C-alpha cells in the first residue's frame, strides 16, 4: 500500500468489512488482489457483464442467474438468462471434445454461483461496512440516470444497511461527466481500462489503481487460500 497516502492523507482513508466488485469485468478484482494480496470471493468479481443495464436488472432479480443454465463460449460460460459471463475451471473450448468433463465443469460452476449468490445477499445485509465498486464503460449513455437506478437496487438489496458506492471511469469519460462525490458515492478515474481479454496484463496502469485502493481499503486482511492463474504471470 502507498506509504505517501498513509502519511499525508490518512484522514481520507476509508475502510470496509466488505469490498465487492460489480464488474463490468475482472479488472477491479484483479487490481484489488494486486494491491492487497488477497481477495474476498464475490459473485461478480470474475464475471463479464454486458452492460450497466444488465447489472441493474440482475440486482433486481438475482434468481435469474443460473435459472436457464449456462451456454459454453470460447473463454467463458454465458448465463442463458442474463448474458453474464462466468469462468469455469477450464475454458469451455478446451472441453469441447470431452462431454463428460464439460458437464462436470458446468455442475461445478452451477454450485459455485449458487453459493456466491447466497454469500452476496448475506454480505449485503450483515450490518457490516461495505463498498461496492463498479466500472463504467466509455460508451455507456445516461450514466447518472443508470447510477440512480443502480443505487435503488443496492438500497433494496442491503435492506437498510449502510453502504458506499465507488464508481470508476476512464479519465476521458470523467472529463465529460464532471462528477462530484456525495451521499456515499465516490467517483475516481484511471487513464484507461485494460482490455477485456487481458485484465491481468502489464498495462502500466497499476499506479492509478493503487491510488484508488490506497484510499478505499479493507478493514482487515483475510487469509488468502486460493491460487489464481494470473499469479504465475505476475
Short mmCIF file of C-alpha atoms in Angstrom, two decimals:
data_model
loop_
_atom_site.label_atom_id
_atom_site.label_comp_id
_atom_site.label_asym_id
_atom_site.label_seq_id
_atom_site.Cartn_x
_atom_site.Cartn_y
_atom_site.Cartn_z
CA UNK A 1 0.00 0.00 0.00
CA UNK A 2 1.09 3.56 -0.63
CA UNK A 3 3.20 4.99 2.17
CA UNK A 4 2.57 8.54 0.91
CA UNK A 5 -1.19 8.17 1.28
CA UNK A 6 -0.81 6.69 4.77
CA UNK A 7 1.47 9.52 5.90
CA UNK A 8 -0.09 12.58 4.28
CA UNK A 9 -3.74 11.70 3.60
CA UNK A 10 -4.53 9.36 6.46
CA UNK A 11 -7.75 11.22 7.21
CA UNK A 12 -9.06 10.46 3.72
CA UNK A 13 -8.65 6.68 4.05
CA UNK A 14 -11.92 4.73 4.14
CA UNK A 15 -12.07 1.15 5.41
CA UNK A 16 -14.71 -1.52 4.87
CA UNK A 17 -15.55 -5.02 6.06
CA UNK A 18 -16.54 -5.94 2.51
CA UNK A 19 -15.26 -4.54 -0.78
CA UNK A 20 -17.29 -6.08 -3.60
CA UNK A 21 -16.83 -5.66 -7.32
CA UNK A 22 -19.86 -5.18 -9.55
CA UNK A 23 -17.88 -5.55 -12.76
CA UNK A 24 -18.16 -4.94 -15.59
CA UNK A 25 -15.23 -7.36 -15.91
CA UNK A 26 -12.43 -8.85 -13.81
CA UNK A 27 -10.19 -5.77 -13.67
CA UNK A 28 -11.44 -4.50 -10.30
CA UNK A 29 -10.95 -7.91 -8.69
CA UNK A 30 -7.51 -8.25 -10.22
CA UNK A 31 -6.40 -4.81 -9.03
CA UNK A 32 -7.81 -5.42 -5.54
CA UNK A 33 -5.81 -8.62 -5.35
CA UNK A 34 -2.63 -6.99 -6.65
CA UNK A 35 -2.97 -4.19 -4.12
CA UNK A 36 -3.98 -6.16 -1.02
CA UNK A 37 -2.61 -9.64 -1.85
CA UNK A 38 -5.95 -11.20 -1.01
CA UNK A 39 -9.49 -11.06 -2.37
CA UNK A 40 -12.84 -11.76 -0.75
CA UNK A 41 -14.81 -14.11 -3.00
CA UNK A 42 -17.73 -12.31 -4.60
CA UNK A 43 -20.49 -13.14 -7.09
CA UNK A 44 -19.46 -10.58 -9.73
CA UNK A 45 -15.69 -10.42 -9.15
CA UNK A 46 -14.66 -12.64 -12.06
CA UNK A 47 -17.50 -12.03 -14.50
CA UNK A 48 -18.11 -10.23 -17.77
CA UNK A 49 -21.31 -8.16 -17.62
CA UNK A 50 -22.62 -6.92 -21.00
CA UNK A 51 -23.89 -3.53 -19.80
CA UNK A 52 -24.80 -1.43 -16.80
CA UNK A 53 -28.46 -2.10 -17.60
CA UNK A 54 -27.75 -5.84 -17.33
CA UNK A 55 -26.24 -5.37 -13.88
CA UNK A 56 -29.18 -3.24 -12.72
CA UNK A 57 -31.71 -5.80 -13.95
CA UNK A 58 -29.87 -8.71 -12.32
CA UNK A 59 -29.60 -6.95 -8.96
CA UNK A 60 -33.39 -6.71 -9.05
CA UNK A 61 -33.73 -10.47 -9.61
CA UNK A 62 -30.65 -12.46 -8.62
CA UNK A 63 -32.66 -15.66 -9.02
CA UNK A 64 -32.40 -15.17 -12.80
CA UNK A 65 -28.71 -16.14 -12.67
CA UNK A 66 -28.47 -19.86 -13.33
CA UNK A 67 -32.20 -20.29 -13.86
CA UNK A 68 -31.86 -21.31 -17.51
CA UNK A 69 -28.42 -22.86 -17.30
CA UNK A 70 -25.13 -21.84 -18.91
CA UNK A 71 -24.03 -21.72 -22.53
CA UNK A 72 -20.46 -22.67 -23.43
CA UNK A 73 -18.49 -20.00 -25.24
CA UNK A 74 -14.81 -19.98 -26.07
CA UNK A 75 -13.35 -18.47 -22.89
CA UNK A 76 -16.44 -18.19 -20.65
CA UNK A 77 -19.78 -19.75 -19.89
CA UNK A 78 -22.66 -17.34 -20.55
CA UNK A 79 -25.63 -17.39 -18.23
CA UNK A 80 -28.51 -18.10 -20.58
CA UNK A 81 -31.00 -15.80 -18.84
CA UNK A 82 -28.81 -12.72 -18.25
CA UNK A 83 -25.89 -12.96 -20.67
CA UNK A 84 -23.35 -12.58 -17.86
CA UNK A 85 -20.12 -14.49 -18.48
CA UNK A 86 -18.64 -16.72 -15.77
CA UNK A 87 -15.34 -18.59 -15.66
CA UNK A 88 -15.39 -22.34 -15.39
CA UNK A 89 -12.48 -24.35 -14.02
CA UNK A 90 -11.37 -24.71 -17.63
CA UNK A 91 -12.08 -22.79 -20.81
CA UNK A 92 -15.18 -24.29 -22.46
CA UNK A 93 -13.25 -24.57 -25.73
CA UNK A 94 -10.76 -26.89 -24.02
CA UNK A 95 -13.57 -29.31 -23.13
CA UNK A 96 -15.39 -29.27 -26.46
CA UNK A 97 -14.33 -32.85 -27.25
CA UNK A 98 -14.93 -34.21 -23.72
CA UNK A 99 -18.68 -34.08 -22.95
CA UNK A 100 -18.29 -35.70 -19.53
CA UNK A 101 -15.67 -33.18 -18.41
CA UNK A 102 -17.73 -30.34 -19.84
CA UNK A 103 -20.83 -31.46 -17.95
CA UNK A 104 -18.81 -31.72 -14.73
CA UNK A 105 -17.44 -28.21 -15.27
CA UNK A 106 -20.97 -26.84 -15.64
CA UNK A 107 -22.10 -28.69 -12.49
CA UNK A 108 -19.23 -27.17 -10.54
CA UNK A 109 -19.99 -23.71 -11.94
CA UNK A 110 -23.68 -24.05 -11.09
CA UNK A 111 -22.94 -24.93 -7.47
CA UNK A 112 -20.29 -22.23 -7.10
CA UNK A 113 -22.51 -19.48 -8.48
CA UNK A 114 -25.40 -20.56 -6.24
CA UNK A 115 -23.09 -20.36 -3.22
CA UNK A 116 -21.78 -16.94 -4.24
CA UNK A 117 -25.31 -15.61 -4.78
CA UNK A 118 -26.23 -16.54 -1.20
CA UNK A 119 -22.98 -15.06 0.09
CA UNK A 120 -23.58 -11.84 -1.85
CA UNK A 121 -27.04 -11.36 -0.34
CA UNK A 122 -25.87 -12.25 3.18
CA UNK A 123 -22.99 -9.77 2.97
CA UNK A 124 -25.40 -7.07 1.79
CA UNK A 125 -27.47 -7.44 4.95
CA UNK A 126 -24.97 -8.42 7.65
CA UNK A 127 -24.76 -4.99 9.29
CA UNK A 128 -21.09 -4.55 8.38
CA UNK A 129 -19.50 -1.75 6.39
CA UNK A 130 -19.44 -2.39 2.66
CA UNK A 131 -18.18 -0.78 -0.53
CA UNK A 132 -19.49 -1.72 -3.96
CA UNK A 133 -17.17 -0.89 -6.86
CA UNK A 134 -18.39 -0.57 -10.44
CA UNK A 135 -16.59 0.29 -13.68
CA UNK A 136 -18.44 2.35 -16.28
CA UNK A 137 -17.73 1.70 -19.95
CA UNK A 138 -16.84 4.69 -22.05
CA UNK A 139 -19.77 4.06 -24.40
CA UNK A 140 -22.43 3.98 -21.67
CA UNK A 141 -25.16 6.59 -22.09
CA UNK A 142 -27.38 8.26 -19.46
CA UNK A 143 -24.78 7.38 -16.84
CA UNK A 144 -26.20 9.35 -13.90
CA UNK A 145 -29.73 8.05 -14.54
CA UNK A 146 -28.42 4.49 -14.58
CA UNK A 147 -26.37 5.08 -11.43
CA UNK A 148 -29.50 6.30 -9.67
CA UNK A 149 -31.24 3.07 -10.65
CA UNK A 150 -28.20 1.09 -9.53
CA UNK A 151 -28.30 2.79 -6.15
CA UNK A 152 -32.01 2.00 -5.82
CA UNK A 153 -31.25 -1.68 -6.46
CA UNK A 154 -28.42 -1.68 -3.92
CA UNK A 155 -30.56 0.08 -1.32
CA UNK A 156 -33.24 -2.57 -1.71
CA UNK A 157 -30.66 -5.37 -1.65
CA UNK A 158 -28.96 -4.08 1.51
CA UNK A 159 -32.33 -3.74 3.27
CA UNK A 160 -31.37 -0.57 5.12
CA UNK A 161 -27.70 -1.45 5.71
CA UNK A 162 -25.24 1.39 5.14
CA UNK A 163 -23.09 1.06 2.03
CA UNK A 164 -20.87 3.21 -0.19
CA UNK A 165 -20.55 3.06 -3.97
CA UNK A 166 -17.27 3.68 -5.80
CA UNK A 167 -17.68 4.48 -9.50
CA UNK A 168 -14.55 4.12 -11.63
CA UNK A 169 -14.35 5.58 -15.13
CA UNK A 170 -11.67 6.30 -17.66
CA UNK A 171 -10.36 9.86 -17.49
CA UNK A 172 -11.87 10.83 -20.85
CA UNK A 173 -15.39 9.95 -19.63
CA UNK A 174 -14.78 11.62 -16.28
CA UNK A 175 -13.88 14.84 -18.10
CA UNK A 176 -17.26 14.73 -19.85
CA UNK A 177 -19.33 13.78 -16.80
CA UNK A 178 -17.51 16.03 -14.30
CA UNK A 179 -18.95 14.07 -11.36
CA UNK A 180 -18.72 15.12 -7.71
CA UNK A 181 -18.63 12.94 -4.61
CA UNK A 182 -21.58 12.97 -2.28
CA UNK A 183 -24.04 10.91 -0.23
CA UNK A 184 -21.86 7.82 -0.09
CA UNK A 185 -20.98 7.84 -3.79
CA UNK A 186 -17.37 8.38 -4.85
CA UNK A 187 -16.06 8.90 -8.38
CA UNK A 188 -12.49 8.07 -9.32
CA UNK A 189 -10.81 7.79 -12.74
CA UNK A 190 -7.92 5.90 -14.29
CA UNK A 191 -6.23 6.78 -17.60
CA UNK A 192 -7.65 3.71 -19.34
CA UNK A 193 -9.16 0.30 -18.66
CA UNK A 194 -7.38 -2.91 -19.53
CA UNK A 195 -8.80 -4.88 -22.49
CA UNK A 196 -11.41 -7.48 -21.55
CA UNK A 197 -9.17 -10.28 -22.80
CA UNK A 198 -6.14 -9.15 -20.82
CA UNK A 199 -7.07 -7.58 -17.47
CA UNK A 200 -4.04 -9.26 -15.87
CA UNK A 201 -1.63 -7.92 -18.48
CA UNK A 202 1.12 -5.42 -17.84
CA UNK A 203 -0.71 -2.28 -18.93
CA UNK A 204 1.27 0.34 -16.97
CA UNK A 205 -1.90 1.38 -15.19
CA UNK A 206 -1.22 -0.10 -11.77
CA UNK A 207 -0.32 3.21 -10.08
CA UNK A 208 -3.69 4.75 -10.94
CA UNK A 209 -5.49 1.80 -9.38
CA UNK A 210 -3.06 1.87 -6.47
CA UNK A 211 -4.07 5.44 -5.64
CA UNK A 212 -7.71 4.36 -5.58
CA UNK A 213 -7.17 1.37 -3.32
CA UNK A 214 -4.80 3.30 -1.08
CA UNK A 215 -7.87 5.38 -0.29
CA UNK A 216 -10.51 2.61 -0.18
CA UNK A 217 -9.17 -0.23 1.95
CA UNK A 218 -10.31 -3.46 3.56
CA UNK A 219 -10.84 -3.17 7.31
CA UNK A 220 -8.85 -6.32 7.92
CA UNK A 221 -6.66 -8.68 5.96
CA UNK A 222 -8.09 -12.06 5.05
CA UNK A 223 -6.06 -15.24 4.74
CA UNK A 224 -5.63 -15.98 1.04
CA UNK A 225 -6.03 -19.69 0.29
CA UNK A 226 -6.88 -19.66 -3.42
CA UNK A 227 -4.14 -19.55 -6.04
CA UNK A 228 -5.04 -17.62 -9.19
CA UNK A 229 -3.62 -18.47 -12.60
CA UNK A 230 -2.53 -14.87 -13.21
CA UNK A 231 -0.22 -15.05 -10.17
CA UNK A 232 2.06 -17.23 -12.30
CA UNK A 233 2.27 -14.38 -14.83
CA UNK A 234 2.99 -11.57 -12.36
#
